[in-house]
Coordinates of C-alpha atoms and ligand atoms in Angstrom, one line a residue:
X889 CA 0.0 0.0 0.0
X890 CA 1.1 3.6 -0.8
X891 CA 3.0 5.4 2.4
X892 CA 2.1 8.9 0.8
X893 CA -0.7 10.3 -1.3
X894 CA -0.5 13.8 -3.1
X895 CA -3.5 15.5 -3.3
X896 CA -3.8 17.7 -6.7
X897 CA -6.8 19.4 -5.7
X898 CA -8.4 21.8 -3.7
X899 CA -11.8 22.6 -1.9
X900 CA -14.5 19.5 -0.4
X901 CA -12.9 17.1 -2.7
X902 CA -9.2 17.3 -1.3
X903 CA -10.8 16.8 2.1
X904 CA -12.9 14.0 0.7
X905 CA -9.4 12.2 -0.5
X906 CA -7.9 13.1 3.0
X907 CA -10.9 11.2 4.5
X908 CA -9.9 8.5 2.7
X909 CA -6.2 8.1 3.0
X910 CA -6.5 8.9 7.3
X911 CA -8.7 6.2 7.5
X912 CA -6.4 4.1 5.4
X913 CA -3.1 5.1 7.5
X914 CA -1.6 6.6 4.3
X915 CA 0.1 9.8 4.9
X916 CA -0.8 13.4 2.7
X917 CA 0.7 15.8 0.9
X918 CA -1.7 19.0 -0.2
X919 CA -0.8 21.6 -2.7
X920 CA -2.3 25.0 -2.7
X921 CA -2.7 28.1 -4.6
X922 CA -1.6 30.9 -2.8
X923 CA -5.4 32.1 -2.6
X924 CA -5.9 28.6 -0.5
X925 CA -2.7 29.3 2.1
X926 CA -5.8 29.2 4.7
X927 CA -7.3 26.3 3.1
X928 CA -8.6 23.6 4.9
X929 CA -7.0 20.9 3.0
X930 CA -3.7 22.5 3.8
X931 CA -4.7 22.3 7.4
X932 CA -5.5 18.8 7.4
X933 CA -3.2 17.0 5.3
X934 CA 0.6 15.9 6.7
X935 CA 2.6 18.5 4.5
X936 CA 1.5 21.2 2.0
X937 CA 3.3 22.6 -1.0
X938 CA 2.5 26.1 -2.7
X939 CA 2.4 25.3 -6.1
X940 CA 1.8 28.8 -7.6
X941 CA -0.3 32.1 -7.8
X942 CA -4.2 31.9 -7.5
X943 CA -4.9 31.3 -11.3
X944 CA -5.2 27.6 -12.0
X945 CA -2.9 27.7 -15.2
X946 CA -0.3 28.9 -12.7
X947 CA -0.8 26.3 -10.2
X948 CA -3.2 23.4 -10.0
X949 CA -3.2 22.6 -13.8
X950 CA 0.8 22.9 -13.8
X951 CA 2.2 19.2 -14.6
X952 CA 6.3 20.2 -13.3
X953 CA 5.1 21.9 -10.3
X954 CA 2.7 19.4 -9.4
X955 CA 5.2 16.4 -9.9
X956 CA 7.5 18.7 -8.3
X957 CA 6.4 19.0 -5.0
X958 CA 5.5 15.0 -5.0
X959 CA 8.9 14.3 -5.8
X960 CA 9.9 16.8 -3.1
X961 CA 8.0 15.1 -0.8
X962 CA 8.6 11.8 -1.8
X963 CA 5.1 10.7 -2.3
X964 CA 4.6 7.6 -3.8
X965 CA 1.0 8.1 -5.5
X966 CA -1.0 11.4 -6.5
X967 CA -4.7 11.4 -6.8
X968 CA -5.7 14.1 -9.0
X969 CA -9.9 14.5 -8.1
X970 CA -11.9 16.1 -10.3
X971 CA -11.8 18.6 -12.8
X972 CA -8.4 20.1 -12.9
X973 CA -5.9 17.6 -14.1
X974 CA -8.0 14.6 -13.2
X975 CA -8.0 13.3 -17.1
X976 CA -4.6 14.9 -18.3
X977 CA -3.5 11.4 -20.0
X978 CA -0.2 13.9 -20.3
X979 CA -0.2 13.6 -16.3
X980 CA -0.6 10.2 -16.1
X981 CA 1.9 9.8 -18.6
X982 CA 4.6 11.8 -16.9
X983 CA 3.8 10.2 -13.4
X984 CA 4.4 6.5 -15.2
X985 CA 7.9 8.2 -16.3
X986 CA 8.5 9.5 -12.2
X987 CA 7.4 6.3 -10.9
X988 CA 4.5 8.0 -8.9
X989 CA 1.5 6.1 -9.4
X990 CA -1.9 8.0 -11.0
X991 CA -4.7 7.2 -8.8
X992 CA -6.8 6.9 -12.3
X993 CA -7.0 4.5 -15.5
X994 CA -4.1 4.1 -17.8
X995 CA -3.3 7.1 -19.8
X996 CA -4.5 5.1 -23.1
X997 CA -7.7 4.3 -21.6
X998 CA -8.0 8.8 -20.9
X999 CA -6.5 9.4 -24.2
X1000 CA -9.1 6.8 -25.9
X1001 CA -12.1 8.4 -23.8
X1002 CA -11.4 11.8 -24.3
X1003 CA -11.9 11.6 -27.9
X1004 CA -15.3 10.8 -28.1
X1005 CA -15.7 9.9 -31.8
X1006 CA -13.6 7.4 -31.1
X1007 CA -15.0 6.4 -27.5
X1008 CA -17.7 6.0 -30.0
X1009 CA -16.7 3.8 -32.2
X1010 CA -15.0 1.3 -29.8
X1011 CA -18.4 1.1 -27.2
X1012 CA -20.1 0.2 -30.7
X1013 CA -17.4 -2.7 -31.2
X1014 CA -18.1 -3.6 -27.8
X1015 CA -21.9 -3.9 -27.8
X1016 CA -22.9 -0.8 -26.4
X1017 CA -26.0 0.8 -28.0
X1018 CA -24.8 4.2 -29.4
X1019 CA -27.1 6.2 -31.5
X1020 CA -27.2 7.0 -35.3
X1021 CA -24.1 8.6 -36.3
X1022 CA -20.8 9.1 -38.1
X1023 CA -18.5 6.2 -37.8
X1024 CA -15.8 9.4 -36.8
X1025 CA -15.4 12.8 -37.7
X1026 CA -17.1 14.5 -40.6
X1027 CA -14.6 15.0 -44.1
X1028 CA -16.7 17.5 -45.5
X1029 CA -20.1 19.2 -46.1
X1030 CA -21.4 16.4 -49.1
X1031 CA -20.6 13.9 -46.6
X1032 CA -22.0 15.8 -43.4
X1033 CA -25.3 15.8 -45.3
X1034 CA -25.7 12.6 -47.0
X1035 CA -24.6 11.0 -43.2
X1036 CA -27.8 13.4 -41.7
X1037 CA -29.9 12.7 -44.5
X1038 CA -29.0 9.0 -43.7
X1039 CA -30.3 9.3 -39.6
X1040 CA -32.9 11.8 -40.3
X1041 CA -33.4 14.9 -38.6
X1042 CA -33.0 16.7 -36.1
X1043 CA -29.2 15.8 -35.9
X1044 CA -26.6 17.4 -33.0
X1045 CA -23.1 17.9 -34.2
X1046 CA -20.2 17.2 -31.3
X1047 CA -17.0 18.0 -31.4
X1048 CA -14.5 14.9 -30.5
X1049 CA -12.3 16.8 -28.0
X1050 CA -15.9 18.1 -26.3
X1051 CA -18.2 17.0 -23.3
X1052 CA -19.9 19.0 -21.0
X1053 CA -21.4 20.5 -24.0
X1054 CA -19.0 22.9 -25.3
X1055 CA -18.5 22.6 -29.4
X1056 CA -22.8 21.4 -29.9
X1057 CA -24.6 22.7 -32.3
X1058 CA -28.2 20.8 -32.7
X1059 CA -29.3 20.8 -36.4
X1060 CA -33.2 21.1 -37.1
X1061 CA -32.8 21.2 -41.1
X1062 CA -30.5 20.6 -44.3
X1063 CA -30.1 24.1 -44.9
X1064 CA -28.8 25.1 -41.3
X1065 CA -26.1 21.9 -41.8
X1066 CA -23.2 23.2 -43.0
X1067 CA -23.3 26.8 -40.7
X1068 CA -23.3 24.1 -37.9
X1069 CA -20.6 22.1 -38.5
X1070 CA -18.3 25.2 -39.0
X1071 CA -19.6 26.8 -36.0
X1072 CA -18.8 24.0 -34.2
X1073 CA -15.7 22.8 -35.5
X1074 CA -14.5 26.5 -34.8
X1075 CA -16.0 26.4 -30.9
X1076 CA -13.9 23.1 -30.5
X1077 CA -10.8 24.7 -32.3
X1078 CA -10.7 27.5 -30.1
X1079 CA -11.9 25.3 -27.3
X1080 CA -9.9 22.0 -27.0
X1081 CA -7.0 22.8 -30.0
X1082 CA -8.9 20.1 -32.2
X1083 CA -11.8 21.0 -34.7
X1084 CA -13.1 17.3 -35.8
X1085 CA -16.4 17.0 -34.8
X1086 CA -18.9 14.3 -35.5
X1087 CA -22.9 13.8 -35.9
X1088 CA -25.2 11.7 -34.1
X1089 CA -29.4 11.2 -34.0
X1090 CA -30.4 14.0 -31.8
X1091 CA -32.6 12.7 -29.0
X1092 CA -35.8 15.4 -27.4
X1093 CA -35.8 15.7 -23.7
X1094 CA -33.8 12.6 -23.1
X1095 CA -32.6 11.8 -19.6
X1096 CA -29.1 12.1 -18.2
X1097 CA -28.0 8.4 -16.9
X1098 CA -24.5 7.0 -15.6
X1099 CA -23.1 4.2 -14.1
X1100 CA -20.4 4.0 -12.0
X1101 CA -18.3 0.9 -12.3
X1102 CA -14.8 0.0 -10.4
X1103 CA -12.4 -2.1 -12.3
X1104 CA -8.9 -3.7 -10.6
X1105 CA -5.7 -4.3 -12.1
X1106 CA -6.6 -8.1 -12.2
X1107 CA -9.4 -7.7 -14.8
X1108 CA -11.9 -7.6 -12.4
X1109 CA -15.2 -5.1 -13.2
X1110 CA -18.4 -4.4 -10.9
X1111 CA -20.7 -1.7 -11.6
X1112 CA -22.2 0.4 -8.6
X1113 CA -25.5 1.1 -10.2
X1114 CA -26.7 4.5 -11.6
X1115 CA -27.2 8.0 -11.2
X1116 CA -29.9 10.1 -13.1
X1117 CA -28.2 13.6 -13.3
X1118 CA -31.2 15.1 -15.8
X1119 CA -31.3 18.3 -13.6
X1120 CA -28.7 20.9 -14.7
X1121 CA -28.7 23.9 -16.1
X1122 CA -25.7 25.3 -18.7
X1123 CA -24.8 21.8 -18.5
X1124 CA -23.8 22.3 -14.8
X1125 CA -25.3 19.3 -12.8
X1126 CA -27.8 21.0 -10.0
X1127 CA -28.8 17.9 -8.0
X1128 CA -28.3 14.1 -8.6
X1129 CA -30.1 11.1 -7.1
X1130 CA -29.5 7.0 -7.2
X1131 CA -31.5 4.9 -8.1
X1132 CA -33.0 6.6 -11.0
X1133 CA -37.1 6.7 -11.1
X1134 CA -36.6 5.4 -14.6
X1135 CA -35.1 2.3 -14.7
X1136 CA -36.8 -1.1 -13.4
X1137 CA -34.1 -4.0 -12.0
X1138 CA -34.5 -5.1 -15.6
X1139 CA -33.2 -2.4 -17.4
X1140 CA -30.4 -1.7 -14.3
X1141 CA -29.3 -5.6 -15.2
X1142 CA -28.8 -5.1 -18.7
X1143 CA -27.0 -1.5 -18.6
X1144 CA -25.1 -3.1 -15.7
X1145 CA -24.1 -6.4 -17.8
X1146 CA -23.5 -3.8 -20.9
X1147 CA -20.6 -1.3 -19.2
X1148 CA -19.0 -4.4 -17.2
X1149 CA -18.7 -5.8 -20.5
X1150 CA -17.2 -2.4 -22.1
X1151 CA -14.6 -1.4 -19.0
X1152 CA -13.5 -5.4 -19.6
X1153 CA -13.5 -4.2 -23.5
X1154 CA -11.1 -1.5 -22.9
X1155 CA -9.1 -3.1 -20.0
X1156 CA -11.1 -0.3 -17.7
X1157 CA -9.0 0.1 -14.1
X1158 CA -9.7 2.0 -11.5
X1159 CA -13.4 4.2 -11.0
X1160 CA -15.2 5.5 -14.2
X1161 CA -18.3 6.5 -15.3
X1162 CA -20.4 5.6 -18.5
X1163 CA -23.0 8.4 -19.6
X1164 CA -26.4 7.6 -21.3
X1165 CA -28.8 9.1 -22.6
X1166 CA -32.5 7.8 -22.0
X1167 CA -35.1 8.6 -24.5
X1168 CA -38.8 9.1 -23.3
X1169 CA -39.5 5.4 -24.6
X1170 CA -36.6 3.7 -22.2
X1171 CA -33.6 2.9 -25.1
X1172 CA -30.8 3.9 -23.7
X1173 CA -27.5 5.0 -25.6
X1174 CA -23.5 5.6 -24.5
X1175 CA -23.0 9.1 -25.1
X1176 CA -19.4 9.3 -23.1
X1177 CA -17.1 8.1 -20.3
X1178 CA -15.7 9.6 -17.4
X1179 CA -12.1 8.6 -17.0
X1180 CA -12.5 10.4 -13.2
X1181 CA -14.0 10.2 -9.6
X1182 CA -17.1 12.4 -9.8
X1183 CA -18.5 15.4 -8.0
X1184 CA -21.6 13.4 -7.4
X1185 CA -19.9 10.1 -6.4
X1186 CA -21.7 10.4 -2.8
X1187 CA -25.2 9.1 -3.9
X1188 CA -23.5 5.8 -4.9
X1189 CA -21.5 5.5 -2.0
X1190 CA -25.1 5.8 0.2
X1191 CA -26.9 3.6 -1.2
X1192 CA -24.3 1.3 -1.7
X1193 CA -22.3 1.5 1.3
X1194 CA -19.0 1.6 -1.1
X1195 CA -16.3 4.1 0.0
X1196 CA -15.5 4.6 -3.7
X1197 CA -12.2 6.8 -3.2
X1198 CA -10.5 4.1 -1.0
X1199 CA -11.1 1.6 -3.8
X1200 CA -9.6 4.2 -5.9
X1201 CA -6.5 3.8 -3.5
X1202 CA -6.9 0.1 -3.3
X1203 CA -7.1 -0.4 -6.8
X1204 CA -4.0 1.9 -7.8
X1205 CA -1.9 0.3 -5.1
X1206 CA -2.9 -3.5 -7.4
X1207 CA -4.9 -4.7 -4.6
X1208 CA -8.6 -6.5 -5.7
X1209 CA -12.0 -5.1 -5.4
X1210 CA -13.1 -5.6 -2.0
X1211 CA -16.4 -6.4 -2.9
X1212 CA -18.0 -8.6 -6.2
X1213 CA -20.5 -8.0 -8.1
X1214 CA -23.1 -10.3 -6.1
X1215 CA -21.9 -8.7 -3.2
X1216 CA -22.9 -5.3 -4.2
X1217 CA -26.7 -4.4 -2.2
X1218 CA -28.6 -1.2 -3.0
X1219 CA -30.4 0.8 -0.1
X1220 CA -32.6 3.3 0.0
X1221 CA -32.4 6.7 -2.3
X1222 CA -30.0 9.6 -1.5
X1223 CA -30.0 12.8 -3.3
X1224 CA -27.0 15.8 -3.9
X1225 CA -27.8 19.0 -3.7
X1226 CA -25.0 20.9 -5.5
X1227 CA -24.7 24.5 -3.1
X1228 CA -22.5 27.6 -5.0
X1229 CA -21.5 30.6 -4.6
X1230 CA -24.2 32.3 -6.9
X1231 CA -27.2 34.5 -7.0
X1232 CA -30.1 31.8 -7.2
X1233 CA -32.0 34.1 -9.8
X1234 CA -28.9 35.1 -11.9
X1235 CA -26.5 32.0 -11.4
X1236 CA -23.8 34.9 -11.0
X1237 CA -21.0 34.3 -9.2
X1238 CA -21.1 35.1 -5.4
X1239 CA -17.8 35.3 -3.8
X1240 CA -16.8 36.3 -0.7
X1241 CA -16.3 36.3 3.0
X1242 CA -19.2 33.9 4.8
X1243 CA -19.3 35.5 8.0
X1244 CA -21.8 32.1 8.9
X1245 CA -21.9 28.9 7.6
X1246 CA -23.8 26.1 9.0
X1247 CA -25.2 23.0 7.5
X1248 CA -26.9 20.9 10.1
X1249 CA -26.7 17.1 10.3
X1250 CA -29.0 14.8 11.1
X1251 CA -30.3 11.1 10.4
X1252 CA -29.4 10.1 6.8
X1253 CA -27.2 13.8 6.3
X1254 CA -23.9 14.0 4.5
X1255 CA -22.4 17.4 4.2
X1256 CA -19.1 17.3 1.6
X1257 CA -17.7 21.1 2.1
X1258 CA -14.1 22.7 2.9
X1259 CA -16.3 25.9 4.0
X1260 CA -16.8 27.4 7.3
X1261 CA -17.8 30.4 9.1
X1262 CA -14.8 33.5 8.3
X1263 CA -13.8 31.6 5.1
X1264 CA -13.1 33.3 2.0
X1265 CA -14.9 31.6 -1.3
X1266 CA -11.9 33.3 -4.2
X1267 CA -13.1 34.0 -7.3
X1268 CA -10.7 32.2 -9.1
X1269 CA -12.4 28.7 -8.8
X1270 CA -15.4 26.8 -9.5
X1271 CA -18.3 28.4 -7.6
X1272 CA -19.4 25.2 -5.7
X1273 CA -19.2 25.7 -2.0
X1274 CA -20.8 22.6 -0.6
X1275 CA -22.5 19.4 -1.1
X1276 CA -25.6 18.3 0.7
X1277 CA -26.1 14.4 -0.1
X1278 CA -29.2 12.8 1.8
X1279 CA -30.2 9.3 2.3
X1280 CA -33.7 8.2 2.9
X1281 CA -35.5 4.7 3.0
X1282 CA -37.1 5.7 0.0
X1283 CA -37.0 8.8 -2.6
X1284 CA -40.0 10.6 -0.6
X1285 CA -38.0 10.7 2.6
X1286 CA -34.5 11.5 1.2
X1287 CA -36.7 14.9 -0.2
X1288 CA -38.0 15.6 3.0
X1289 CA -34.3 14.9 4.8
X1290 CA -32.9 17.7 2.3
X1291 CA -35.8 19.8 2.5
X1292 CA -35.4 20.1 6.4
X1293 CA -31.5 19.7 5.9
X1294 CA -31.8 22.9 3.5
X1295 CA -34.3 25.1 5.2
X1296 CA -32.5 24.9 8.3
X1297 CA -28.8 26.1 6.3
X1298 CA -27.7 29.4 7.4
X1299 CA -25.0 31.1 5.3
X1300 CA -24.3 34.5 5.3
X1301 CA -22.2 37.0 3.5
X1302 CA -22.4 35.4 0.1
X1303 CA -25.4 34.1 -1.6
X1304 CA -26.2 30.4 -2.3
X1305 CA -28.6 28.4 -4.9
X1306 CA -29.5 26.8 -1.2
X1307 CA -33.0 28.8 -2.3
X1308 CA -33.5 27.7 -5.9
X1309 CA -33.0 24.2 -4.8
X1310 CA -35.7 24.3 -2.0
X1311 CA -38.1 25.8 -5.2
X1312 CA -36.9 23.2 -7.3
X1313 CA -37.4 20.1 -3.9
X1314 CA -41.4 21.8 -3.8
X1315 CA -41.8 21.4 -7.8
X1316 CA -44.9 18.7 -8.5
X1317 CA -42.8 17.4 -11.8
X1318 CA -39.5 17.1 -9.5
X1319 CA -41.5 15.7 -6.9
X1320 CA -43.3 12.9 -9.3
X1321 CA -39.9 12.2 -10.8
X1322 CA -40.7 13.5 -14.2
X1323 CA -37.1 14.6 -15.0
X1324 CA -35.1 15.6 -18.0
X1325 CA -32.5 17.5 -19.2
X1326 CA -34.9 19.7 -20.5
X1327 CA -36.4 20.0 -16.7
X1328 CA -34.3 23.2 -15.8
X1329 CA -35.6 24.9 -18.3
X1330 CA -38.5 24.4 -18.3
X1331 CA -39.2 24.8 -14.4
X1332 CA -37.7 28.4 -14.6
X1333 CA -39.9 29.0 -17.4
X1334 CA -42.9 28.5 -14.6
X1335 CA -44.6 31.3 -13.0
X1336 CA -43.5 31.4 -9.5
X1337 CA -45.7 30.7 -6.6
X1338 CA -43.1 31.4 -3.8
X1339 CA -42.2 34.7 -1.7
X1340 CA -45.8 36.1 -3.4
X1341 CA -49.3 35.7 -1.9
X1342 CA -49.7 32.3 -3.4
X1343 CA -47.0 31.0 -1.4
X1344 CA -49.4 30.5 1.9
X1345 CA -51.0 27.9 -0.7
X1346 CA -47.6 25.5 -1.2
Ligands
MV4_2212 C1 -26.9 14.7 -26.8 C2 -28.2 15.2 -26.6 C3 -29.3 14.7 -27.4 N1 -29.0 13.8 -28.4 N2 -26.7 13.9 -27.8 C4 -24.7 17.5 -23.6 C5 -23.4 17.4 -23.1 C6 -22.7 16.3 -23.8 N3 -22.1 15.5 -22.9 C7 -23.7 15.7 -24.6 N4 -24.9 16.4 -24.4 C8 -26.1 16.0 -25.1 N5 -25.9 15.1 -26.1 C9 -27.7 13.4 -28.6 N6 -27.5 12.6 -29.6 C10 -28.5 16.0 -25.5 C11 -27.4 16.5 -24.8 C12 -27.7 17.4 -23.7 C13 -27.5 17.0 -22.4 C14 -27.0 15.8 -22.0 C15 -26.8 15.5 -20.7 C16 -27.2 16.4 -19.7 C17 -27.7 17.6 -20.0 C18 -27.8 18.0 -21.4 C19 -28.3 19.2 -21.7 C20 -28.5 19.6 -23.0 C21 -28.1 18.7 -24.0

């Protein structure tokens, strides 16, 4: 087992990864910005490094300085979390070179996800169900049209490089085709350095589902069931929830069964995710796969009991799953309430000093936050502050556990989207489990019924 872990991250989820490695006995090594000298990772972890000024170019996406202070420190593994450098193949690559293991798949497995055409292609070879498409990236308008005249409109055009929806242009018509793809391919040039993009069926109102799976180093893969992530906005998730309203155990067997059988396709190690999307009918379809530990990871780990970043550990350190697939229980529903920094009606950012913060507890109450009261929230970073996750015997309690859990939040000094989730927790479609990524939009489009007279009637 590693001695020492560096942490390449900041905020609740270099906390979560401290959690992890204490209760493992494995020493820590934080890095910081210096905006996060007063950080709490840096407070909790064994030794800290300053890795750079307060922009994340300068510091926690730099690869030397990073690797740097894990050689100075001589840790022997660095888990990179999420977002940041948590699917840089490039720093996979250079840890393999330094002998510092990557708490994350191989760096072929990154590379081979992060284009998506390709991704694509190989779940296809592998018996995923993908939708209608290109079999890679478009060659050129005649092509581009005789491919969406092929799969019938409407039609979204994707850049490879892309994911969380940057480079999308959805096509509704032949004649808006071409200013698409060149819109697009220009987006993901200026985006992600590489223009290709590809076209798929475009699906209405489909739901957002993914599985979590865990894969070892001895070819072993078990899937942790699903999350349905359908409410977000911008393409920023909002609040996720396991199990997912829309899936029976039948359909949870066979998309289980299906992205076993593709992780063992690729040779998938350590934690990943596989995104579908869920048409109104059922059909489900891969749409990508998430190379990293994600920001909703909790809802698994409640319902399943499975610490998911020690396995992370476990795994990278060659030991086997501690649990197989027959092993694996579901309980209960939890649900993640996502809390920024941000005006609820303007999703601007909010930061600040919070002169008070306090989350309560309670029965059935996680709270995932590197917040407290007299804590700064910089500007430089993502805007999430918190993370409420609730468990409940059943999807009508966990709502009432993060109702009560929310109402009875005080932060002040910056505000919070703590009040646009309790509108969204009161909503009748939200409440009936009629979600989809359309669902955001839609519920802001409603007239509102709280803070005016007709509130005495919710
Ligand atoms: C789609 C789609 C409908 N049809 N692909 C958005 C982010 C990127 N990962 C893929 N996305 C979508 N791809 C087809 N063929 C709708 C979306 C989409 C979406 C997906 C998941 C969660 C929220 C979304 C919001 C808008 C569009």
């Amino acid at each position: 087992m590693f001695k020492k872990i560096l942490i390449a991250n900041r905020g609740e989820v270099a906390l979560r990864i401290i959690y992890a490695c204490r209760e493992l006995g494995i020493k820590t090594v934080a890095v910081y910005s210096e905006a996060d000298e007063n950080s709490l990772h840096v407070r909790f972890a064994d030794e800290d490094v300053c890795i750079g000024p307060p922009r994340s170019a300068d510091s926690y996406l730099n690869v030397p300085a990073v690797i740097s202070a894990a050689e100075i420190t001589g840790a022997d593994a660095i888990h990179p979390g999420y977002g940041f450098l948590s699917e840089s193949a490039y720093l996979a690559e250079v840890c393999e070179a330094c002998h510092i293991k990557f708490i994350g798949p191989d760096p072929n497995v990154i590379r081979l996800m992060g284009d998506k055409a390709r991704a694509r292609r190989v779940m296809k070879k592998a018996g995923v169900p993908i939708l209608p498409g290109s079999d890679g990236p478009i060659e050129g308008e005649e092509k581009a049209l005789k491919i969406a005249k092929e799969i019938g409109y409407p039609v979204i055009v994707k850049a490879t490089a892309g994911g969380g929806g940057r480079g999308m242009r959805v096509v509704r018509q032949a004649s808006e085709l071409s200013h698409a793809v060149k819109t697009a391919q220009r987006e993901a040039e200026a985006a992600f350095g590489v223009g290709d993009v590809y076209i798929e069926k475009y699906v209405e109102s489909p739901r957002h589902i993914e599985f979590q799976i865990l894969g070892d180093q001895h070819g072993n893969v078990i899937h942790l069931g699903e999350r349905e992530c359908s409410i977000q906005r911008r393409h920023q998730k909002l609040i996720e929830e396991s199990p997912s309203v829309a899936l029976t155990d039948k359909i949870r067997r066979r998309m289980g069964s299906v992205v076993i059988d593709a992780a063992k396709a690729v040779r998938y190690t350590n934690a990943g995710t596989f995104e579908f999307l869920m048409d109104p009918e059922g059909r489900f379809y891969f749409m990508e796969a998430n190379t990293r530990l994600q920001v909703e990871h909790p809802v698994t780990e409640m319902v399943t009991g499975i610490d998911i970043v020690k396995e992370q550990i476990r795994i990278a350190a060659g030991e086997r799953l501690s649990v197989k697939q027959s092993e694996v229980t579901f309980t209960g529903h939890s649900i993640e309430c996502r809390v920024n920094a941000e005006d609820p009606e303007m999703f601007t950012p909010s930061p600040g000093l919070i002169h008070v913060f306090s989350i309560p507890s309670g029965p059935g109450v996680r709270i995932e936050t590197s917040a407290h009261s007299d804590c700064t929230i910089s500007p430089y970073y993502d805007s999430m502050i918190a993370k409420v996750i609730v468990h409940g015997r059943d999807r009508t309690e966990a709502i009432a556990r993060m109702r009560r859990t929310l109402e009875m939040s005080v932060v002040e000094g910056i505000k919070t989207t703590i009040p646009l989730h309790l509108r969204i927790l009161k909503d009748p479609d939200f409440i009936a489990g009629k979600l989809s990524t359309a669902f955001m939009e839609q519920f802001l489009a409603k007239p509102r019924t709280t803070g005016g007279r007709l509130a005495e009637a919710v």
